[in-house]
Structures are given as structure tokens and as C-alpha cells.
CSV table of C-alpha atoms in Angstrom, one decimal:
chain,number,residue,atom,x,y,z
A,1,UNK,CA,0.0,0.0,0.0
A,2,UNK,CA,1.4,3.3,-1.3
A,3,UNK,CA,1.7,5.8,1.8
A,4,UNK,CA,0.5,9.2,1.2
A,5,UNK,CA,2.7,12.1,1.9
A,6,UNK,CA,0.6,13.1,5.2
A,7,UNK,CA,1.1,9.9,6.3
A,8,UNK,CA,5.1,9.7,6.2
A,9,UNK,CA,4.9,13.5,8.0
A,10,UNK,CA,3.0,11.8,11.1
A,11,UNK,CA,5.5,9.1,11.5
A,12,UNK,CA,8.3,11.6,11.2
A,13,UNK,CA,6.6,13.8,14.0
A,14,UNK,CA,5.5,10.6,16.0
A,15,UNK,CA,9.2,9.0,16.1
A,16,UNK,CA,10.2,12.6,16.9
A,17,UNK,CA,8.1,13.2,19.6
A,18,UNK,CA,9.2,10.1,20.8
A,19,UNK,CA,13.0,10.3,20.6
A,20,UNK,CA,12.2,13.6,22.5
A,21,UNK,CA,10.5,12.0,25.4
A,22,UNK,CA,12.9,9.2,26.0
A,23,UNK,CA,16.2,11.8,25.8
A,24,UNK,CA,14.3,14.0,28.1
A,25,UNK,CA,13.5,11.1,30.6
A,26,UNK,CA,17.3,9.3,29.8
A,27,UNK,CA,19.4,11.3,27.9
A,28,UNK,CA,20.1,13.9,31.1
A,29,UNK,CA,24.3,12.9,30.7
A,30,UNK,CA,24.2,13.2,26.7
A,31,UNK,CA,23.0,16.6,27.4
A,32,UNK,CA,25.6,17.6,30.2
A,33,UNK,CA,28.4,16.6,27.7
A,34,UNK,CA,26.4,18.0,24.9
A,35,UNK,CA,26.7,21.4,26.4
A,36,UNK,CA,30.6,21.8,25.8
A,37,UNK,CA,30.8,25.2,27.8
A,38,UNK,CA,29.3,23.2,31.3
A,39,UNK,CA,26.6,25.5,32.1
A,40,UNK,CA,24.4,21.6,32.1
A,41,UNK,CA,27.3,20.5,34.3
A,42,UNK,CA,27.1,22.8,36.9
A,43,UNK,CA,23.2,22.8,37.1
A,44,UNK,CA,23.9,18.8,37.7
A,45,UNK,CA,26.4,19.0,40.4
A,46,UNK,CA,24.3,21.0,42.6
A,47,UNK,CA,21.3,19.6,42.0
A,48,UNK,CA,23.2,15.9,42.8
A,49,UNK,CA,24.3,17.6,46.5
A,50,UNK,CA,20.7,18.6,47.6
A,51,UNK,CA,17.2,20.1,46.6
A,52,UNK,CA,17.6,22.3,49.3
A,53,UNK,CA,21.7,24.3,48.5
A,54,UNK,CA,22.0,26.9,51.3
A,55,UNK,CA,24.2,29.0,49.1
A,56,UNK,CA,24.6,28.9,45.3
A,57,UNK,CA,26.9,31.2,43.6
A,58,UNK,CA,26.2,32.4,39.9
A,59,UNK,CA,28.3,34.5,37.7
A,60,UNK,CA,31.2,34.0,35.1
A,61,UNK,CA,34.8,32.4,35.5
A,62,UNK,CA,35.7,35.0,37.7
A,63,UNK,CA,33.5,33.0,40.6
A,64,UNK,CA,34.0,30.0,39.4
A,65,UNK,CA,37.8,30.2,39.9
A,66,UNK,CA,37.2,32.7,42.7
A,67,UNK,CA,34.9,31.6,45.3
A,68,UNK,CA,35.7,28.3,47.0
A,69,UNK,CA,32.9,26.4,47.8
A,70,UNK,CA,35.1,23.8,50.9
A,71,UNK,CA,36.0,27.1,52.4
A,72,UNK,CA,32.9,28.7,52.4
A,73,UNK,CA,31.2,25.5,54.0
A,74,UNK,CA,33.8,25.3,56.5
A,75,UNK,CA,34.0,28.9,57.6
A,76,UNK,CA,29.8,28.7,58.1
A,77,UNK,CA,29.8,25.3,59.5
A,78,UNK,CA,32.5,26.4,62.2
A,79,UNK,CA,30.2,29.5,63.6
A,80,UNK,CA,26.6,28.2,63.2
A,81,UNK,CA,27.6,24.6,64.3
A,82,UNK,CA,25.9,22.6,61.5
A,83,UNK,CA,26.7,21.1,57.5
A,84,UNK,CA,26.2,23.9,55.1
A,85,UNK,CA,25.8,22.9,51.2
A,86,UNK,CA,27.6,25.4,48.7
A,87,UNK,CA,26.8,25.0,45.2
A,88,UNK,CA,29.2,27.3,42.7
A,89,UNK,CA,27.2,27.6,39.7
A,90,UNK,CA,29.2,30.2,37.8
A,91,UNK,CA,30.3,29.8,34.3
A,92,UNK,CA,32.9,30.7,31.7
A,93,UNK,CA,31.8,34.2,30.2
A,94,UNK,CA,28.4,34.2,31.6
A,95,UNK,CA,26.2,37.3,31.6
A,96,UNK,CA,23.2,38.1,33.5
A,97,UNK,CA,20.9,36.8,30.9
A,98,UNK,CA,22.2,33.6,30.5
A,99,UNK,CA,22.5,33.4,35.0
A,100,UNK,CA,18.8,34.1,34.8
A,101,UNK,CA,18.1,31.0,32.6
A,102,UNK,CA,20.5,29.3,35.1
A,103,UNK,CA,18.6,30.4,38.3
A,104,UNK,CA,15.1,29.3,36.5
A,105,UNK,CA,16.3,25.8,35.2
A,106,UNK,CA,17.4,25.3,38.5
A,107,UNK,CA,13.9,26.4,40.4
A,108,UNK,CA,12.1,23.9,37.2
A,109,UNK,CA,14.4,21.4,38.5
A,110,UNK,CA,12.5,21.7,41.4
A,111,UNK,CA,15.9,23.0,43.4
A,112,UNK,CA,15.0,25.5,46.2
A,113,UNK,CA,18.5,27.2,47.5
A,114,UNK,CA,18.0,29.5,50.6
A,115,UNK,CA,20.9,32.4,49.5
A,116,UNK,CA,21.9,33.1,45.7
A,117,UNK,CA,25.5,34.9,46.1
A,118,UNK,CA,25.7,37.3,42.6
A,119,UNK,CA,29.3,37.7,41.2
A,120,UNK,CA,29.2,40.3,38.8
A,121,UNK,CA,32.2,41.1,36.5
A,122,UNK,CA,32.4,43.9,34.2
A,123,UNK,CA,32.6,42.4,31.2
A,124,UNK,CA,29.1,40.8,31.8
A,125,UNK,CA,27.5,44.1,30.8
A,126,UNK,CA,28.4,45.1,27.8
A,127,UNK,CA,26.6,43.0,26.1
A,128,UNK,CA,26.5,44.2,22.5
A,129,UNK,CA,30.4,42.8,22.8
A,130,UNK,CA,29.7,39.7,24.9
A,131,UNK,CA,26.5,38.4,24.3
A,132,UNK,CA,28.0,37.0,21.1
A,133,UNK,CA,30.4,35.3,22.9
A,134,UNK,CA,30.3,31.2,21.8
A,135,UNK,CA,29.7,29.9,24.9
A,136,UNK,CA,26.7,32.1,26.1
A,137,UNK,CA,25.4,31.3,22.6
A,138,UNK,CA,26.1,27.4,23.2
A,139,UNK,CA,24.7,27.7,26.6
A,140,UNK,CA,21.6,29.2,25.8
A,141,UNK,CA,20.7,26.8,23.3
A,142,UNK,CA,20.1,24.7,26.6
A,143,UNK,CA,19.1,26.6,28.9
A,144,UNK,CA,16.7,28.7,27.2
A,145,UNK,CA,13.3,27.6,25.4
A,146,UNK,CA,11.4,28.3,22.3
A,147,UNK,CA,9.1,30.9,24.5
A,148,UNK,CA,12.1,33.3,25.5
A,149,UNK,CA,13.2,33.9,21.7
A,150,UNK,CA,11.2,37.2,21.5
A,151,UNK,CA,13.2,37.9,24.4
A,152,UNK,CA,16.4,36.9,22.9
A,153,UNK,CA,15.7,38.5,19.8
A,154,UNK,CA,15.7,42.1,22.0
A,155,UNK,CA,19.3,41.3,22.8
A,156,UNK,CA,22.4,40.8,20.9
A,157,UNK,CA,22.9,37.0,21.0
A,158,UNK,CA,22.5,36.5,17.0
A,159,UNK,CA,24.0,39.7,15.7
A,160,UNK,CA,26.6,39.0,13.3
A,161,UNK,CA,25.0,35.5,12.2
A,162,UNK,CA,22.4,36.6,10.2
A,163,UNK,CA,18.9,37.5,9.9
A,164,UNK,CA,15.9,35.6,11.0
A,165,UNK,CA,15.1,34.5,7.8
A,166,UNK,CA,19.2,33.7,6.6
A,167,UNK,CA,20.0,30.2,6.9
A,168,UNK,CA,23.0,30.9,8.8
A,169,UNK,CA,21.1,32.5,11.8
A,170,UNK,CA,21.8,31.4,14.9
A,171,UNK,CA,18.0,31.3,15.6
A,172,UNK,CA,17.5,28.7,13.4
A,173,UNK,CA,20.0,26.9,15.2
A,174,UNK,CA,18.2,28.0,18.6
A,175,UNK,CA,15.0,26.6,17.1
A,176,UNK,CA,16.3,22.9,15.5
A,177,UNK,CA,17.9,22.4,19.2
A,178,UNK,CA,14.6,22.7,20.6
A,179,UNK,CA,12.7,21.3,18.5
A,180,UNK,CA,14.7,18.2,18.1
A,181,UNK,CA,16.9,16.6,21.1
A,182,UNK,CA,18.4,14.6,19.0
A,183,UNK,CA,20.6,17.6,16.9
A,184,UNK,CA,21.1,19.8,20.0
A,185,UNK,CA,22.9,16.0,21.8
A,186,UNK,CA,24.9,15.5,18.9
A,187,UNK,CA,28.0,16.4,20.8
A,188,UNK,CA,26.8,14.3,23.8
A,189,UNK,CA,26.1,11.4,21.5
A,190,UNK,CA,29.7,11.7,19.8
A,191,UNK,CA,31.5,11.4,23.1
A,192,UNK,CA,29.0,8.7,24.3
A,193,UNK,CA,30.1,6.4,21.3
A,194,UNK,CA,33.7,7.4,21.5
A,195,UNK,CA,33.9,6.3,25.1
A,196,UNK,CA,33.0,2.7,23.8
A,197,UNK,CA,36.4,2.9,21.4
A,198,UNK,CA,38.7,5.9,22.7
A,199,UNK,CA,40.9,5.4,20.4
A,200,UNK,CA,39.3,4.9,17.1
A,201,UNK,CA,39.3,7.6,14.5
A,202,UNK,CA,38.3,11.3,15.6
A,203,UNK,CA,37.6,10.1,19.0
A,204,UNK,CA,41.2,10.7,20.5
A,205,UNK,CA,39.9,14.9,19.8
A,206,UNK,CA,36.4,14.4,20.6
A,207,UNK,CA,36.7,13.1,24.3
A,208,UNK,CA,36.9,15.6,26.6
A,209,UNK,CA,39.6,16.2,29.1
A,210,UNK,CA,38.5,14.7,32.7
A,211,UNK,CA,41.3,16.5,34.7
A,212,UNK,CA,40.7,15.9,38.3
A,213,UNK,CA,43.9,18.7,38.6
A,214,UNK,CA,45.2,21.9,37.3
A,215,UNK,CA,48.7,22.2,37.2
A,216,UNK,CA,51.0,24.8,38.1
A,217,UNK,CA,53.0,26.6,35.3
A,218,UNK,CA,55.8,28.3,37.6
A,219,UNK,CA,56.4,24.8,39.8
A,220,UNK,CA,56.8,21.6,38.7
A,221,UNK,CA,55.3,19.2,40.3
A,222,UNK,CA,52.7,21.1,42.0
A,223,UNK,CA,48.7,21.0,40.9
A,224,UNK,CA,45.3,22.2,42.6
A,225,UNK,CA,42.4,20.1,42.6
A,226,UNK,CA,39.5,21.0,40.7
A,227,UNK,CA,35.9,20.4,43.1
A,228,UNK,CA,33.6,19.3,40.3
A,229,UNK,CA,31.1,18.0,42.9
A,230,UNK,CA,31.1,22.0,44.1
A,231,UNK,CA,31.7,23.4,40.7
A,232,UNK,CA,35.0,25.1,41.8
A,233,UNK,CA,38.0,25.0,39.2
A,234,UNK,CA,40.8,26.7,40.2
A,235,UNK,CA,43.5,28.7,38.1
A,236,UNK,CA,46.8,28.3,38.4
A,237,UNK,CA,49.6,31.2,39.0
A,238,UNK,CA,49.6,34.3,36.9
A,239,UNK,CA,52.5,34.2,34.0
A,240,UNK,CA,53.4,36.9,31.2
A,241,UNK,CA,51.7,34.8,28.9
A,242,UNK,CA,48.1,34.9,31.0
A,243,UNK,CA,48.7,38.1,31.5
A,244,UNK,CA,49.1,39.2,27.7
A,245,UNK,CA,45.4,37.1,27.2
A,246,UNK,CA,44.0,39.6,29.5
A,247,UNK,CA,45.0,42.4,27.5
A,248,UNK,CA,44.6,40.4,24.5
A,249,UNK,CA,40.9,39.5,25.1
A,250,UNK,CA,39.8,42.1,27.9
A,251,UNK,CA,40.6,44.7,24.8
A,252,UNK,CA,38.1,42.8,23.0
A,253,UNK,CA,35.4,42.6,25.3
A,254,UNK,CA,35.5,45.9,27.1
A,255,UNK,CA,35.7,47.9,23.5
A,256,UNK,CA,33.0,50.8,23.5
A,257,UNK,CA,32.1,50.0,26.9
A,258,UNK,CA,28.5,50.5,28.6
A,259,UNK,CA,26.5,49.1,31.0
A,260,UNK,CA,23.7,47.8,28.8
A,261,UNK,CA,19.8,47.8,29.7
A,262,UNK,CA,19.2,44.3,28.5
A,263,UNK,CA,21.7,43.3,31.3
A,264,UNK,CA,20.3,45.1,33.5
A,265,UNK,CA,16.6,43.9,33.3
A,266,UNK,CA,18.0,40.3,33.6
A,267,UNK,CA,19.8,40.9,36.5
A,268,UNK,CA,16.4,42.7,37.4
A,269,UNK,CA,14.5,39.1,36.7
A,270,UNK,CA,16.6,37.4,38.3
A,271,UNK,CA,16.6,39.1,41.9
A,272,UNK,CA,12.7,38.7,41.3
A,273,UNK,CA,13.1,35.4,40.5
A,274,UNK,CA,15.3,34.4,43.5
A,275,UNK,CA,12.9,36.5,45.6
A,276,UNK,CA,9.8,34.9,44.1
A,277,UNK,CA,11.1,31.5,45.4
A,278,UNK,CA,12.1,32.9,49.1
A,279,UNK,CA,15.8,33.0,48.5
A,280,UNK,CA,17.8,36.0,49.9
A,281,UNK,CA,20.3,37.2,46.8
A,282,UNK,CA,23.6,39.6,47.7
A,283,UNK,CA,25.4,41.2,44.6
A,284,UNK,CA,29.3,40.9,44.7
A,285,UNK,CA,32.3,42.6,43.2
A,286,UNK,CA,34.8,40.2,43.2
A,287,UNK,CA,38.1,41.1,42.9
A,288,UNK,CA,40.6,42.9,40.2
A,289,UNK,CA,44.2,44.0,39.6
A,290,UNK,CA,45.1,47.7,39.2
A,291,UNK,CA,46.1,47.2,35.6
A,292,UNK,CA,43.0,45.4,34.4
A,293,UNK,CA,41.6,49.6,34.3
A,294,UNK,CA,44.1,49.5,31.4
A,295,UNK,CA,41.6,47.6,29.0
A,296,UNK,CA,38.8,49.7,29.0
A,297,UNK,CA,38.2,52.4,26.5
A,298,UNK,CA,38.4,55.2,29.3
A,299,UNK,CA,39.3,54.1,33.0
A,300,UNK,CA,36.1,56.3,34.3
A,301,UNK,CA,34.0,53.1,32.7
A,302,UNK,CA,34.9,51.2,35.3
A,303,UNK,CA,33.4,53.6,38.0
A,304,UNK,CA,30.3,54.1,35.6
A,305,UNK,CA,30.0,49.9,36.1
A,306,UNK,CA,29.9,50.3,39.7
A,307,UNK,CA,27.8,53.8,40.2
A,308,UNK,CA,25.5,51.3,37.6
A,309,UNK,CA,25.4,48.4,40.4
A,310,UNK,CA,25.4,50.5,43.2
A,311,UNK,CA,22.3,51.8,41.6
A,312,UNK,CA,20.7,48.9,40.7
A,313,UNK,CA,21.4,47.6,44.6
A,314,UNK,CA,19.7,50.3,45.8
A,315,UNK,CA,16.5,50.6,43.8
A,316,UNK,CA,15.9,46.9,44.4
A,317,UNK,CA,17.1,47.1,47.5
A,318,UNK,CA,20.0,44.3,47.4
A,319,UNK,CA,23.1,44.3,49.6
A,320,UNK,CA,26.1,44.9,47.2
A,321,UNK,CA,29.9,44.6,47.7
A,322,UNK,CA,32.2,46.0,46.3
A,323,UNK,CA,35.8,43.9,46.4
A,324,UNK,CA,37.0,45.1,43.3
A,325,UNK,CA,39.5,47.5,43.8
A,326,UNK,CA,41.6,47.6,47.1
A,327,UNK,CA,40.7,43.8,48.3
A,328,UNK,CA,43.7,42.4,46.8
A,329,UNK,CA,46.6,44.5,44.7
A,330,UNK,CA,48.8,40.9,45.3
A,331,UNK,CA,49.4,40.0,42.0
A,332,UNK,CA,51.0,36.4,43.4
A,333,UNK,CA,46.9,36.2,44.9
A,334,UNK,CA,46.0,36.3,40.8
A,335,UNK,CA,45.8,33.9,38.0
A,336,UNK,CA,46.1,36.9,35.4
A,337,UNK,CA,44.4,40.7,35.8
A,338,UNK,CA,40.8,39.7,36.9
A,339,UNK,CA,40.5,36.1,37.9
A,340,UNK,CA,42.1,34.6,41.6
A,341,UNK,CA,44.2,31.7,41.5
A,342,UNK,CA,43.7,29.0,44.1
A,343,UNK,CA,45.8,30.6,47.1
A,344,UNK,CA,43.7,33.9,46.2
A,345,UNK,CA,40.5,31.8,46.1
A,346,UNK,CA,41.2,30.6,49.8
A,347,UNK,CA,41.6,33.9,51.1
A,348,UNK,CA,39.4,35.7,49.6
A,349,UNK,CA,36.1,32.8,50.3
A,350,UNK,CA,37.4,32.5,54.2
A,351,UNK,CA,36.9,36.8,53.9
A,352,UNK,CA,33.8,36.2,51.9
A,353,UNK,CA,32.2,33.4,54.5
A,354,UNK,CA,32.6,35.9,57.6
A,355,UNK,CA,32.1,39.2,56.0
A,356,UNK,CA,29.2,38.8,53.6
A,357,UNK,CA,27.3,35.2,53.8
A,358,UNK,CA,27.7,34.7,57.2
A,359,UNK,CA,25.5,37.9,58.1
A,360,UNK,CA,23.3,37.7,55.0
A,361,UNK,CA,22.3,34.2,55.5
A,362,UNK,CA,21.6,35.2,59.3
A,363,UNK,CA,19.5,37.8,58.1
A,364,UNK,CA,17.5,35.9,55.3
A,365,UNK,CA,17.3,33.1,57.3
A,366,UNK,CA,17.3,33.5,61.0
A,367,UNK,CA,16.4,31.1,63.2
């Protein structure tokens, strides 16, 4: 019997609906190793260490190298006498946009944290310059859903990949991933199959790199241990050639510099979405070397990014510190201009436990 064309169009839809279901009920570590930039990753640690986090950290690399979730847990478990669970969500390059997609897969997940600890970064808020980035692009195509693109579309994500209508757009892109699980896994699915025969073919560059370490460039010998189960990687010590990438891509990112609305309203989404969900939020500052002033266009930006913040903290009426300047000028305490290595990280979490979350969490949550 000849099938008519409607016919073949159902059983396409019906074997796609299907393929969706079961990666959506199985395919949750396809999709974490799908998402090459980890934003899936951390959402999965934290959620594997409790429904209940009593602090989760968002932001960009500059918390996620920064903030130290043992040290935090051990400075708040040592004063109010009981286990504390710290998640570090923060990402590579994230902006607010893509933290607020974070926070609100997080929530769907059905994850309730009790204090949401901000790190904001410069960079983060120019985003005609960084939205564009890869990985907030990759990100988003996982964290976000076919009901935010009109949202998207007010932001810069796409520009420079054409038009709606071009074939080359990134939201076409956006759309096929989710539409169809099966193109936005492909990644997941190439390193699922690889893993069966490591080293056949491609595979050898497909397989991702499962450091457990991070190894010092100044000292042989010596490493740090990355805290996947906390989503804290540390950075090693700051060399002329890590320093030269700050310039290098700081240049880059902080070229024309503002403080953009569309970063702004997310940020503003987000404290309502924390708040909506009874979590306490605190913005944060996190530290910076002198020099990094160097890479902006004019160094008065910088003080029109915190006057910005400072604003924005007061209007919606959110504790915000400021550790940027003047916390640590130590440039053995840095892994380049703007991100702490791993001795920096310790100091500046044990400051960060006793000195912010310690009396924010009392006051969110006192007993």
C-alpha cells in the first residue's frame, strides 16, 4: 500500500516526539556533555548535593575560579555549628541573561537554595560585545526555550549570524535544538560512542579532558584540585603569557564600553526570581588587579559599572559589595588581571564566608 505524503509526515513527527520523550526522561548525561561550555554540568552537580543548596553562587569564571565552595562550607559550619551545602554555579563568560536562565532551570528542576550569592564582572554588561560570545550562545541553546526567543531576539545573542530569515542564523539553530533533542545532543552522543572505542578515528579529539587537577605553570610538580562535585576549578599562578590574554581579550570585550539595559533587566529578573522562590540574593564585586583599568576604552568606565550596580542595589534594594579594587593589589593572589588563582581563592572565600554570607544568610534566614 502506497503511503500518502501526510502519512510519512506523522511518523516523522511521532518517532520525533518520541526520541524527545525518551532523551528527556534518559538522555540527562548526553545533554551535560552536549553542552561543551558546562553551564548543564554545573546545574547537575548542585542539584546531585541537595534540593535544598543553602548557598549557590552564579556568575562567570571569575566566581568560578574565585569563590571556594570547601572554604565557604567550613567557615559557616564552624560559627553556626551545622553542614552547610555550597553550590558554585558560575560559568565561563556568563552574563546576566544567560544566570537568569541558570537560576530558572534550577527552580524547574524543582531545586529551592536558601541564599543566591551574585558575582558580577564587568565584562558581563556590555553586552552588545559579549552576548556574542560562543559559549553564552552554546549555553543558551540549553538553557533557554522556544518561548524566551522574543526575548532573545531584543538582545544581541544573534547579531553578526544573520537574519531571521538567513540560513546561517543562529536562531535557526536555537529553534532545530529545541525542536529536536536529537541535533542539540549531537555532541553528547559523539562522546557517548567514542567512550566505547577511545581510540578509534576522531575520537582521541572528541573526548573531553577529565582533569581531576590543574597544574601549576611556575612549579613543577605542584597541581590544585578541581571540586567538580562543588563546581570550583581553580587557576593556576599568573604568567606573562596569561597576562598578555587579559589584555589580549579584555581589549576585545570591554571595547566601546556600557552598561547595557538588557543586562540590567535580567539581572532585574533574576533578583525577582530568586525572591519569588524565598531566596535571599547579595550582589558581589569580586576582585581585580590595578592594571585590568588598562583595558577599557576610558578608565572612568569602570566607575560608571559600579555607580551602575550601586544603583541597581539600591532601587531593588539588594546588599552589594564592592571587592573590586583595594581587596587584593597581590598580583601572586591572581591567576592573570581579573580572575584569583587557588591561594587567592582561599583567602578571599574564608573573607567572603565571615564578612558577607555569614551575616546575609543570618538575616535571610534567622532562626
Amino acid at each position: 500500500m502506497r503511503r500518502t505524503p501526510w502519512r510519512i509526515a506523522l511518523t516523522f513527527l511521532l518517532l520525533l516526539a518520541l526520541s524527545n520523550l525518551a532523551l528527556d526522561r534518559f538522555g540527562g548525561d548526553i545533554s551535560i556533555q552536549g553542552d561543551a561550555w558546562g553551564a548543564l554540568q554545573q546545574i547537575a552537580a548542585c542539584e546531585q548535593q541537595s534540593a535544598t543548596p543553602d548557598v549557590v553562587i552564579l556568575g562567570s569564571s571569575r566566581a568560578q575560579a574565585g569563590i571556594a565552595p570547601p572554604v565557604l562550607a567550613g567557615e559557616l559550619e564552624a560559627r553556626l555549628g551545622r553542614r552547610f551545602i555550597i553550590c558554585d554555579m558560575a560559568v565561563t563568560t556568563s552574563v546576566p541573561m544567560e544566570d537568569y536562565y541558570m537560576l530558572r532551570k534550577l527552580l524547574d528542576d524543582g531545586v529551592r537554595p536558601r541564599l543566591i550569592i551574585y558575582a558580577t564582572a564587568d565584562f558581563a554588561f556590555n553586552t552588545p560585545v559579549t552576548e556574542t560570545n560562543v559559549p553564552v550562545r552554546d549555553n543558551l541553546e540549553y538553557l533557554a526555550q522556544l518561548r524566551d526567543l522574543p526575548d532573545i531576539a531584543r538582545t544581541h545573542v544573534a547579531d553578526g549570524t544573520g537574519s531571521l530569515f538567513q540560513s546561517s542564523s543562529w536562531y535557526l539553530d536555537f529553534a532545530a535544538a529545541r525542536l529536536v533533542r536529537f541535533y542539540a545532543d549531537r555532541r553528547g552522543f559523539e562522546i557517548a560512542l567514542c567512550k566505547l572505542k577511545p581510540d578509534f578515528g576522531p575520537c582521541p579529539g572528541i573526548l573531553p579532558d577529565d582533569a581531576a587537577t590543574v597544574a601549576s605553570p611556575e612549579l613543577p610538580g605542584r597541581v590544585y584540585p578541581i571540586d567538580a562535585r562543588e563546581g570550583w576549578y581553580p587557576l593556576p599562578e599568573a604568567t606573562t603569557l596569561s597576562l598578555e590574554n587579559s589584555r589580549w581579550q579584555y581589549t576585545t570585550w570591554l571595547a566601546h564600553y556600557q552598561v547595557a539595559p538588557d543586562a540590567l533587566d535580567f539581572l532585574g529578573r533574576l533578583v525577582d526570581l530568586a525572591r519569588a522562590n524565598h531566596a535571599g540574593i547579595v550582589l558581589l564585586n569580586t576582585p581585580i588587579l590595578p592594571q585590568h583599568l588598562a583595558f577599557f576604552p576610558q578608565p572612568s568606565d569602570y566607575l560608571h559599572y559600579l555607580n551602575a550596580l550601586q544603583q541597581f542595589a539600591a532601587t531593588h534594594h539588594v546588599p552589594f559589595y564592592d571587592e573590586g579594587l583595594g581587596f587584593d593589589d597581590a598580583q601572586g593572589d591572581f591567576a592573570d588581571t581579573n580572575h584569583l588563582n587557588y591561594w587567592g581563592a582561599l583567602a578571599f572565600t574564608g573573607w567572603l564566608g565571615v564578612h558577607v554570607v555569614l551575616p546575609q544568610f543570618q538575616q535571610y534566614h534567622s532562626a
